[in-house]
PDB file of C-alpha atoms in Angstrom:
ATOM      1  CA  UNK A 100      -0.209 -17.579  -0.293  1.00 82.00           C
ATOM      2  CA  UNK A 101      -2.379 -14.538  -0.143  1.00 88.00           C
ATOM      3  CA  UNK A 102      -1.481 -11.149  -0.951  1.00 92.00           C
ATOM      4  CA  UNK A 103      -3.742  -8.256   0.252  1.00 95.00           C
ATOM      5  CA  UNK A 104      -3.025  -4.881  -0.352  1.00 95.00           C
ATOM      6  CA  UNK A 105      -3.735  -2.259   2.543  1.00 97.00           C
ATOM      7  CA  UNK A 106      -4.176   1.444   1.127  1.00 96.00           C
ATOM      8  CA  UNK A 107      -6.114   4.147   2.395  1.00 95.00           C
ATOM      9  CA  UNK A 108      -5.949   8.464   2.531  1.00 91.00           C
ATOM     10  CA  UNK A 109      -3.562  11.009   4.680  1.00 90.00           C
ATOM     11  CA  UNK A 110      -5.119  10.697   8.310  1.00 92.00           C
ATOM     12  CA  UNK A 111      -7.703   7.750   7.639  1.00 95.00           C
ATOM     13  CA  UNK A 112      -5.878   5.675   9.819  1.00 94.00           C
ATOM     14  CA  UNK A 113      -4.039   2.915   7.924  1.00 95.00           C
ATOM     15  CA  UNK A 114      -1.199   3.531   9.751  1.00 94.00           C
ATOM     16  CA  UNK A 115      -3.069   2.349  12.936  1.00 95.00           C
ATOM     17  CA  UNK A 116      -4.779  -0.564  11.283  1.00 97.00           C
ATOM     18  CA  UNK A 117      -1.389  -1.802  10.086  1.00 96.00           C
ATOM     19  CA  UNK A 118      -0.264  -1.371  13.259  1.00 96.00           C
ATOM     20  CA  UNK A 119      -3.335  -3.937  14.508  1.00 97.00           C
ATOM     21  CA  UNK A 120      -2.171  -6.346  12.368  1.00 97.00           C
ATOM     22  CA  UNK A 121       1.174  -6.564  12.841  1.00 96.00           C
ATOM     23  CA  UNK A 122       0.502  -6.744  16.714  1.00 96.00           C
ATOM     24  CA  UNK A 123      -1.580  -9.695  15.761  1.00 95.00           C
ATOM     25  CA  UNK A 124       1.687 -10.891  13.936  1.00 94.00           C
ATOM     26  CA  UNK A 125       0.177 -10.901  10.659  1.00 95.00           C
ATOM     27  CA  UNK A 126       3.483 -10.714   8.227  1.00 96.00           C
ATOM     28  CA  UNK A 127       3.513  -6.990   6.425  1.00 96.00           C
ATOM     29  CA  UNK A 128       5.498  -5.610   3.925  1.00 96.00           C
ATOM     30  CA  UNK A 129       5.738  -1.805   4.478  1.00 95.00           C
ATOM     31  CA  UNK A 130       6.729   0.147   1.298  1.00 93.00           C
ATOM     32  CA  UNK A 131       7.403   3.303   3.183  1.00 91.00           C
ATOM     33  CA  UNK A 132      10.247   1.316   5.273  1.00 94.00           C
ATOM     34  CA  UNK A 133      11.004   0.000   1.918  1.00 95.00           C
ATOM     35  CA  UNK A 134      11.469   3.821   0.503  1.00 92.00           C
ATOM     36  CA  UNK A 135      13.837   4.748   2.805  1.00 94.00           C
ATOM     37  CA  UNK A 136      15.869   1.571   2.692  1.00 95.00           C
ATOM     38  CA  UNK A 137      16.351   1.676  -0.780  1.00 95.00           C
ATOM     39  CA  UNK A 138      17.666   5.015  -0.675  1.00 95.00           C
ATOM     40  CA  UNK A 139      20.528   4.460   2.182  1.00 95.00           C
ATOM     41  CA  UNK A 140      23.706   5.005   1.800  1.00 95.00           C
ATOM     42  CA  UNK A 141      25.653   2.396  -0.336  1.00 94.00           C
ATOM     43  CA  UNK A 142      22.754   1.811  -2.346  1.00 95.00           C
ATOM     44  CA  UNK A 143      22.280   1.963  -5.791  1.00 94.00           C
ATOM     45  CA  UNK A 144      19.044   3.986  -5.865  1.00 94.00           C
ATOM     46  CA  UNK A 145      20.893   6.735  -3.724  1.00 95.00           C
ATOM     47  CA  UNK A 146      23.992   6.550  -6.395  1.00 96.00           C
ATOM     48  CA  UNK A 147      21.150   7.142  -8.725  1.00 95.00           C
ATOM     49  CA  UNK A 148      19.724  10.191  -7.670  1.00 95.00           C
ATOM     50  CA  UNK A 149      22.990  11.782  -6.504  1.00 95.00           C
ATOM     51  CA  UNK A 150      23.626  11.660 -10.304  1.00 95.00           C
ATOM     52  CA  UNK A 151      20.479  12.655 -11.528  1.00 94.00           C
ATOM     53  CA  UNK A 152      20.089  15.904  -8.600  1.00 93.00           C
ATOM     54  CA  UNK A 153      23.683  15.799  -7.834  1.00 93.00           C
ATOM     55  CA  UNK A 154      25.771  15.800  -4.487  1.00 93.00           C
ATOM     56  CA  UNK A 155      23.720  18.899  -2.951  1.00 92.00           C
ATOM     57  CA  UNK A 156      21.006  16.711  -2.148  1.00 91.00           C
ATOM     58  CA  UNK A 157      23.503  14.586   0.471  1.00 94.00           C
ATOM     59  CA  UNK A 158      23.725  15.585   4.289  1.00 94.00           C
ATOM     60  CA  UNK A 159      27.029  15.460   5.788  1.00 93.00           C
ATOM     61  CA  UNK A 160      26.785  11.822   6.763  1.00 94.00           C
ATOM     62  CA  UNK A 161      26.529  10.950   3.161  1.00 94.00           C
ATOM     63  CA  UNK A 162      22.481   9.764   3.980  1.00 95.00           C
ATOM     64  CA  UNK A 163      19.981  11.972   2.019  1.00 95.00           C
ATOM     65  CA  UNK A 164      18.581  15.415   2.758  1.00 93.00           C
ATOM     66  CA  UNK A 165      14.732  14.568   2.080  1.00 90.00           C
ATOM     67  CA  UNK A 166      13.764  18.031   2.517  1.00 88.00           C
ATOM     68  CA  UNK A 167      16.558  19.337   0.649  1.00 90.00           C
ATOM     69  CA  UNK A 168      15.001  16.983  -2.278  1.00 89.00           C
ATOM     70  CA  UNK A 169      11.692  17.483  -1.277  1.00 84.00           C
ATOM     71  CA  UNK A 170      12.529  21.170  -2.378  1.00 84.00           C
ATOM     72  CA  UNK A 171      13.539  20.733  -5.449  1.00 85.00           C
ATOM     73  CA  UNK A 172      10.830  18.389  -6.650  1.00 84.00           C
ATOM     74  CA  UNK A 173       8.176  20.081  -4.946  1.00 73.00           C
ATOM     75  CA  UNK A 174       7.115  22.774  -7.901  1.00 73.00           C
ATOM     76  CA  UNK A 175       8.791  20.461 -11.052  1.00 83.00           C
ATOM     77  CA  UNK A 176       6.916  17.868 -12.015  1.00 82.00           C
ATOM     78  CA  UNK A 177       9.913  16.840 -14.256  1.00 90.00           C
ATOM     79  CA  UNK A 178      11.973  16.190 -11.524  1.00 90.00           C
ATOM     80  CA  UNK A 179       9.647  14.643  -9.265  1.00 86.00           C
ATOM     81  CA  UNK A 180       8.797  11.857 -12.437  1.00 89.00           C
ATOM     82  CA  UNK A 181      13.251  10.998 -12.608  1.00 93.00           C
ATOM     83  CA  UNK A 182      12.639  10.644  -8.680  1.00 92.00           C
ATOM     84  CA  UNK A 183      10.012   8.054  -9.228  1.00 89.00           C
ATOM     85  CA  UNK A 184      11.396   6.604 -11.761  1.00 92.00           C
ATOM     86  CA  UNK A 185      14.520   5.617  -9.778  1.00 93.00           C
ATOM     87  CA  UNK A 186      12.893   5.003  -6.229  1.00 91.00           C
ATOM     88  CA  UNK A 187       9.434   3.202  -7.168  1.00 88.00           C
ATOM     89  CA  UNK A 188      10.950   0.483  -9.398  1.00 90.00           C
ATOM     90  CA  UNK A 189      13.207  -0.323  -6.369  1.00 92.00           C
ATOM     91  CA  UNK A 190      10.659  -0.004  -3.918  1.00 91.00           C
ATOM     92  CA  UNK A 191       8.895  -2.702  -6.192  1.00 88.00           C
ATOM     93  CA  UNK A 192      11.635  -4.928  -6.299  1.00 91.00           C
ATOM     94  CA  UNK A 193      11.881  -5.154  -2.569  1.00 93.00           C
ATOM     95  CA  UNK A 194       8.291  -5.441  -2.205  1.00 92.00           C
ATOM     96  CA  UNK A 195       8.346  -8.752  -4.432  1.00 89.00           C
ATOM     97  CA  UNK A 196      11.723 -10.229  -2.589  1.00 92.00           C
ATOM     98  CA  UNK A 197      10.124  -9.408   0.823  1.00 93.00           C
ATOM     99  CA  UNK A 198       6.515 -11.631  -0.368  1.00 91.00           C
ATOM    100  CA  UNK A 199       8.152 -14.494  -1.786  1.00 88.00           C
ATOM    101  CA  UNK A 200      10.523 -14.442   1.564  1.00 92.00           C
ATOM    102  CA  UNK A 201       7.408 -14.824   3.315  1.00 90.00           C
ATOM    103  CA  UNK A 202       5.941 -17.436   0.846  1.00 86.00           C
ATOM    104  CA  UNK A 203       9.348 -19.420   1.098  1.00 85.00           C
ATOM    105  CA  UNK A 204       8.494 -19.262   4.881  1.00 87.00           C
ATOM    106  CA  UNK A 205       4.768 -21.028   4.457  1.00 84.00           C
ATOM    107  CA  UNK A 206       2.830 -18.010   5.377  1.00 89.00           C
ATOM    108  CA  UNK A 207      -0.696 -18.098   4.406  1.00 89.00           C
ATOM    109  CA  UNK A 208      -1.011 -14.659   3.532  1.00 91.00           C
ATOM    110  CA  UNK A 209       0.211 -11.346   3.824  1.00 93.00           C
ATOM    111  CA  UNK A 210      -0.402  -7.706   3.788  1.00 97.00           C
ATOM    112  CA  UNK A 211       1.207  -5.238   1.715  1.00 96.00           C
ATOM    113  CA  UNK A 212       1.111  -1.693   3.066  1.00 96.00           C
ATOM    114  CA  UNK A 213       1.301   0.655   0.243  1.00 92.00           C
ATOM    115  CA  UNK A 214       0.038   4.373   0.395  1.00 89.00           C
ATOM    116  CA  UNK A 215      -0.405   4.716  -3.326  1.00 87.00           C
ATOM    117  CA  UNK A 216      -1.512   1.667  -3.877  1.00 91.00           C
ATOM    118  CA  UNK A 217      -3.893   2.554  -6.398  1.00 90.00           C
ATOM    119  CA  UNK A 218      -2.326   5.764  -7.863  1.00 85.00           C
ATOM    120  CA  UNK A 219       0.764   3.596  -8.836  1.00 82.00           C
ATOM    121  CA  UNK A 220      -1.271   0.523 -10.372  1.00 83.00           C
ATOM    122  CA  UNK A 221       0.104  -1.843  -7.855  1.00 86.00           C
ATOM    123  CA  UNK A 222      -3.717  -3.147  -6.768  1.00 87.00           C
ATOM    124  CA  UNK A 223      -3.502  -5.002 -10.166  1.00 85.00           C
ATOM    125  CA  UNK A 224      -1.207  -7.371  -8.599  1.00 86.00           C
ATOM    126  CA  UNK A 225      -2.532  -8.299  -5.181  1.00 90.00           C
ATOM    127  CA  UNK A 226      -4.954 -10.664  -4.309  1.00 87.00           C
ATOM    128  CA  UNK A 227      -7.383  -8.140  -2.188  1.00 91.00           C
ATOM    129  CA  UNK A 228      -7.313  -4.629  -1.750  1.00 95.00           C
ATOM    130  CA  UNK A 229      -8.287  -3.345   1.492  1.00 97.00           C
ATOM    131  CA  UNK A 230      -9.069   0.198   2.178  1.00 97.00           C
ATOM    132  CA  UNK A 231      -8.975   2.375   5.228  1.00 97.00           C
ATOM    133  CA  UNK A 232     -11.659   5.112   5.040  1.00 96.00           C
ATOM    134  CA  UNK A 233     -13.270   7.839   6.901  1.00 94.00           C
ATOM    135  CA  UNK A 234     -15.194  10.754   5.535  1.00 92.00           C
ATOM    136  CA  UNK A 235     -13.399  13.350   3.867  1.00 90.00           C
ATOM    137  CA  UNK A 236     -14.736  15.685   6.836  1.00 92.00           C
ATOM    138  CA  UNK A 237     -12.957  13.784   9.589  1.00 94.00           C
ATOM    139  CA  UNK A 238     -10.231  13.119   7.196  1.00 93.00           C
ATOM    140  CA  UNK A 239      -9.959  16.870   7.412  1.00 93.00           C
ATOM    141  CA  UNK A 240     -10.376  17.442  10.987  1.00 93.00           C
ATOM    142  CA  UNK A 241      -7.730  14.774  11.570  1.00 93.00           C
ATOM    143  CA  UNK A 242      -5.141  16.099   9.499  1.00 92.00           C
ATOM    144  CA  UNK A 243      -4.944  19.680  10.601  1.00 93.00           C
ATOM    145  CA  UNK A 244      -5.020  18.267  14.316  1.00 93.00           C
ATOM    146  CA  UNK A 245      -2.617  15.758  13.693  1.00 90.00           C
ATOM    147  CA  UNK A 246      -0.220  18.187  12.010  1.00 87.00           C
ATOM    148  CA  UNK A 247      -1.356  21.753  13.162  1.00 89.00           C
ATOM    149  CA  UNK A 248      -2.173  23.065   9.957  1.00 84.00           C
ATOM    150  CA  UNK A 249      -4.268  25.415   8.805  1.00 89.00           C
ATOM    151  CA  UNK A 250      -7.766  24.260   7.322  1.00 90.00           C
ATOM    152  CA  UNK A 251      -6.365  25.763   3.629  1.00 89.00           C
ATOM    153  CA  UNK A 252      -3.123  23.745   3.877  1.00 86.00           C
ATOM    154  CA  UNK A 253      -4.580  20.414   4.979  1.00 87.00           C
ATOM    155  CA  UNK A 254      -7.297  21.109   2.278  1.00 88.00           C
ATOM    156  CA  UNK A 255      -4.304  21.499  -0.255  1.00 83.00           C
ATOM    157  CA  UNK A 256      -2.803  18.263   0.591  1.00 82.00           C
ATOM    158  CA  UNK A 257      -5.751  16.322   0.584  1.00 86.00           C
ATOM    159  CA  UNK A 258      -6.609  17.689  -2.992  1.00 83.00           C
ATOM    160  CA  UNK A 259      -2.576  16.206  -3.929  1.00 76.00           C
ATOM    161  CA  UNK A 260      -4.444  13.068  -3.300  1.00 83.00           C
ATOM    162  CA  UNK A 261      -7.172  10.638  -4.865  1.00 88.00           C
ATOM    163  CA  UNK A 262     -10.233  11.332  -2.717  1.00 91.00           C
ATOM    164  CA  UNK A 263     -10.502   8.259  -0.570  1.00 93.00           C
ATOM    165  CA  UNK A 264     -14.191   7.818  -1.766  1.00 91.00           C
ATOM    166  CA  UNK A 265     -12.568   6.883  -5.162  1.00 92.00           C
ATOM    167  CA  UNK A 266     -10.139   4.154  -3.693  1.00 94.00           C
ATOM    168  CA  UNK A 267     -12.882   2.606  -2.224  1.00 93.00           C
ATOM    169  CA  UNK A 268     -14.033   1.914  -5.586  1.00 90.00           C
ATOM    170  CA  UNK A 269     -11.013  -0.526  -5.882  1.00 91.00           C
ATOM    171  CA  UNK A 270     -11.526  -1.962  -2.660  1.00 93.00           C
ATOM    172  CA  UNK A 271     -12.383  -6.175  -2.113  1.00 91.00           C
ATOM    173  CA  UNK A 272     -12.972  -4.353   1.805  1.00 94.00           C
ATOM    174  CA  UNK A 273     -13.238  -1.621   3.521  1.00 96.00           C
ATOM    175  CA  UNK A 274     -12.581  -0.817   6.902  1.00 97.00           C
ATOM    176  CA  UNK A 275     -14.445   2.337   8.261  1.00 96.00           C
ATOM    177  CA  UNK A 276     -12.305   4.349  10.533  1.00 96.00           C
ATOM    178  CA  UNK A 277     -15.054   7.051  11.195  1.00 94.00           C
ATOM    179  CA  UNK A 278     -15.995   5.810  14.756  1.00 92.00           C
ATOM    180  CA  UNK A 279     -14.811   4.837  17.984  1.00 93.00           C
ATOM    181  CA  UNK A 280     -10.596   2.870  18.468  1.00 94.00           C
ATOM    182  CA  UNK A 281     -13.090   0.110  19.614  1.00 96.00           C
ATOM    183  CA  UNK A 282     -15.040  -0.136  16.387  1.00 96.00           C
ATOM    184  CA  UNK A 283     -11.716  -0.287  14.532  1.00 96.00           C
ATOM    185  CA  UNK A 284     -10.347  -3.041  16.470  1.00 97.00           C
ATOM    186  CA  UNK A 285     -13.783  -5.129  16.176  1.00 97.00           C
ATOM    187  CA  UNK A 286     -13.219  -4.416  12.354  1.00 97.00           C
ATOM    188  CA  UNK A 287      -9.990  -5.588  12.241  1.00 97.00           C
ATOM    189  CA  UNK A 288     -10.768  -8.852  14.120  1.00 97.00           C
ATOM    190  CA  UNK A 289     -13.344  -9.316  11.503  1.00 96.00           C
ATOM    191  CA  UNK A 290     -10.503  -9.122   8.556  1.00 96.00           C
ATOM    192  CA  UNK A 291      -8.225 -11.227  10.210  1.00 95.00           C
ATOM    193  CA  UNK A 292     -11.408 -13.690  10.531  1.00 94.00           C
ATOM    194  CA  UNK A 293     -12.381 -13.220   7.028  1.00 93.00           C
ATOM    195  CA  UNK A 294      -8.905 -13.727   5.238  1.00 92.00           C
ATOM    196  CA  UNK A 295      -8.157 -16.911   8.052  1.00 91.00           C
ATOM    197  CA  UNK A 296     -11.749 -18.565   6.384  1.00 89.00           C
ATOM    198  CA  UNK A 297     -10.757 -17.624   2.824  1.00 86.00           C
ATOM    199  CA  UNK A 298      -7.127 -18.971   2.536  1.00 85.00           C
ATOM    200  CA  UNK A 299      -9.024 -21.957   4.477  1.00 74.00           C
ATOM    201  CA  UNK A 300      -6.057 -24.788   3.990  1.00 70.00           C
ATOM    202  CA  UNK A 301      -5.771 -24.172  -0.246  1.00 67.00           C
ATOM    203  CA  UNK A 302      -2.638 -21.939   0.787  1.00 62.00           C
ATOM    204  CA  UNK A 303      -0.386 -25.483   1.656  1.00 65.00           C
ATOM    205  CA  UNK A 304      -0.811 -26.214  -2.442  1.00 63.00           C
ATOM    206  CA  UNK A 305       0.866 -23.415  -3.466  1.00 66.00           C
ATOM    207  CA  UNK A 306       3.663 -23.557  -0.853  1.00 62.00           C
ATOM    208  CA  UNK A 307       3.578 -28.092  -1.466  1.00 61.00           C
ATOM    209  CA  UNK A 308       3.573 -26.896  -5.472  1.00 57.00           C
ATOM    210  CA  UNK A 309       4.705 -23.782  -6.434  1.00 63.00           C
ATOM    211  CA  UNK A 310       3.183 -24.654 -10.365  1.00 60.00           C
ATOM    212  CA  UNK A 311      -0.307 -24.575  -8.784  1.00 56.00           C
ATOM    213  CA  UNK A 312       0.444 -21.561  -6.930  1.00 58.00           C
ATOM    214  CA  UNK A 313       1.603 -19.251  -9.905  1.00 61.00           C
ATOM    215  CA  UNK A 314      -1.322 -20.656 -11.817  1.00 55.00           C
ATOM    216  CA  UNK A 315      -3.811 -19.912  -9.111  1.00 57.00           C
ATOM    217  CA  UNK A 316      -1.965 -16.596  -8.713  1.00 57.00           C
ATOM    218  CA  UNK A 317      -2.412 -15.361 -12.113  1.00 58.00           C
ATOM    219  CA  UNK A 318      -6.382 -16.857 -12.325  1.00 53.00           C
ATOM    220  CA  UNK A 319      -6.717 -14.824  -9.376  1.00 59.00           C
ATOM    221  CA  UNK A 320      -5.133 -11.627 -10.832  1.00 55.00           C
ATOM    222  CA  UNK A 321      -6.798 -11.998 -14.123  1.00 60.00           C
ATOM    223  CA  UNK A 322     -10.145 -12.701 -12.563  1.00 59.00           C
ATOM    224  CA  UNK A 323      -9.589  -9.124 -10.613  1.00 61.00           C
ATOM    225  CA  UNK A 324      -9.031  -7.094 -13.748  1.00 62.00           C
ATOM    226  CA  UNK A 325     -11.988  -8.462 -15.199  1.00 60.00           C
ATOM    227  CA  UNK A 326     -14.521  -7.892 -12.397  1.00 63.00           C
ATOM    228  CA  UNK A 327     -12.776  -4.450 -11.853  1.00 60.00           C
ATOM    229  CA  UNK A 328     -13.691  -3.529 -15.638  1.00 62.00           C
ATOM    230  CA  UNK A 329     -17.227  -5.029 -14.906  1.00 58.00           C
ATOM    231  CA  UNK A 330     -17.911  -3.108 -11.818  1.00 59.00           C
ATOM    232  CA  UNK A 331     -16.420   0.298 -13.901  1.00 58.00           C
ATOM    233  CA  UNK A 332     -18.601  -0.335 -16.579  1.00 57.00           C
ATOM    234  CA  UNK A 333     -21.823  -0.617 -14.300  1.00 57.00           C
ATOM    235  CA  UNK A 334     -20.606   2.697 -12.876  1.00 54.00           C
ATOM    236  CA  UNK A 335     -20.498   4.452 -15.732  1.00 57.00           C
ATOM    237  CA  UNK A 336     -23.993   3.305 -17.210  1.00 59.00           C
ATOM    238  CA  UNK A 337     -25.735   4.277 -13.431  1.00 57.00           C
TER     239      UNK A 337
END
């Protein structure tokens, strides 16, 4: 089974692309949804957060007060790292489990929708990386219109992330969302057709013969690491 990492920048339209793929019944693992699930009441994740930050970050119903927790970690890098050390491993475990579930069901491929795919290093563990792109100027304008924020606030949020132009360097496929919705629909259709061609019939081998699937996956991951290193070396020389 081919695992595709889908990412982008804030206000580039990644969620729109994910929804278009979902409408085509493409299996999707949504990291944002998992990040909420792993800290629901009764989970080990929430218990660890309470142990680290105290019960003050809980709402009266026992659920996580995300706004208060966000205030606690906003300007404290040490506390942010503590939170990430709790949430990120839990999300990775849940992501792996969902991917395995899709494989057991016999899916040909699945999309892993991760906003911080590049920042978190998860791009190394997927077969392909798809980046949803638009220019920095369009990104800024969309963010201001979407959130009603000032240019200064929107620029500050964008600067807190890796520039979308850098994320594109990690991409195997780029969806350019700088144009109309019709353009975006056409690119998503093209993406699905390309994925169907690439998986062909060989996906059945990894399902019928799990060992062959593991070997194939390991080779693919090794090759993408080597390929990315070569591209990086060429860019450095240029």
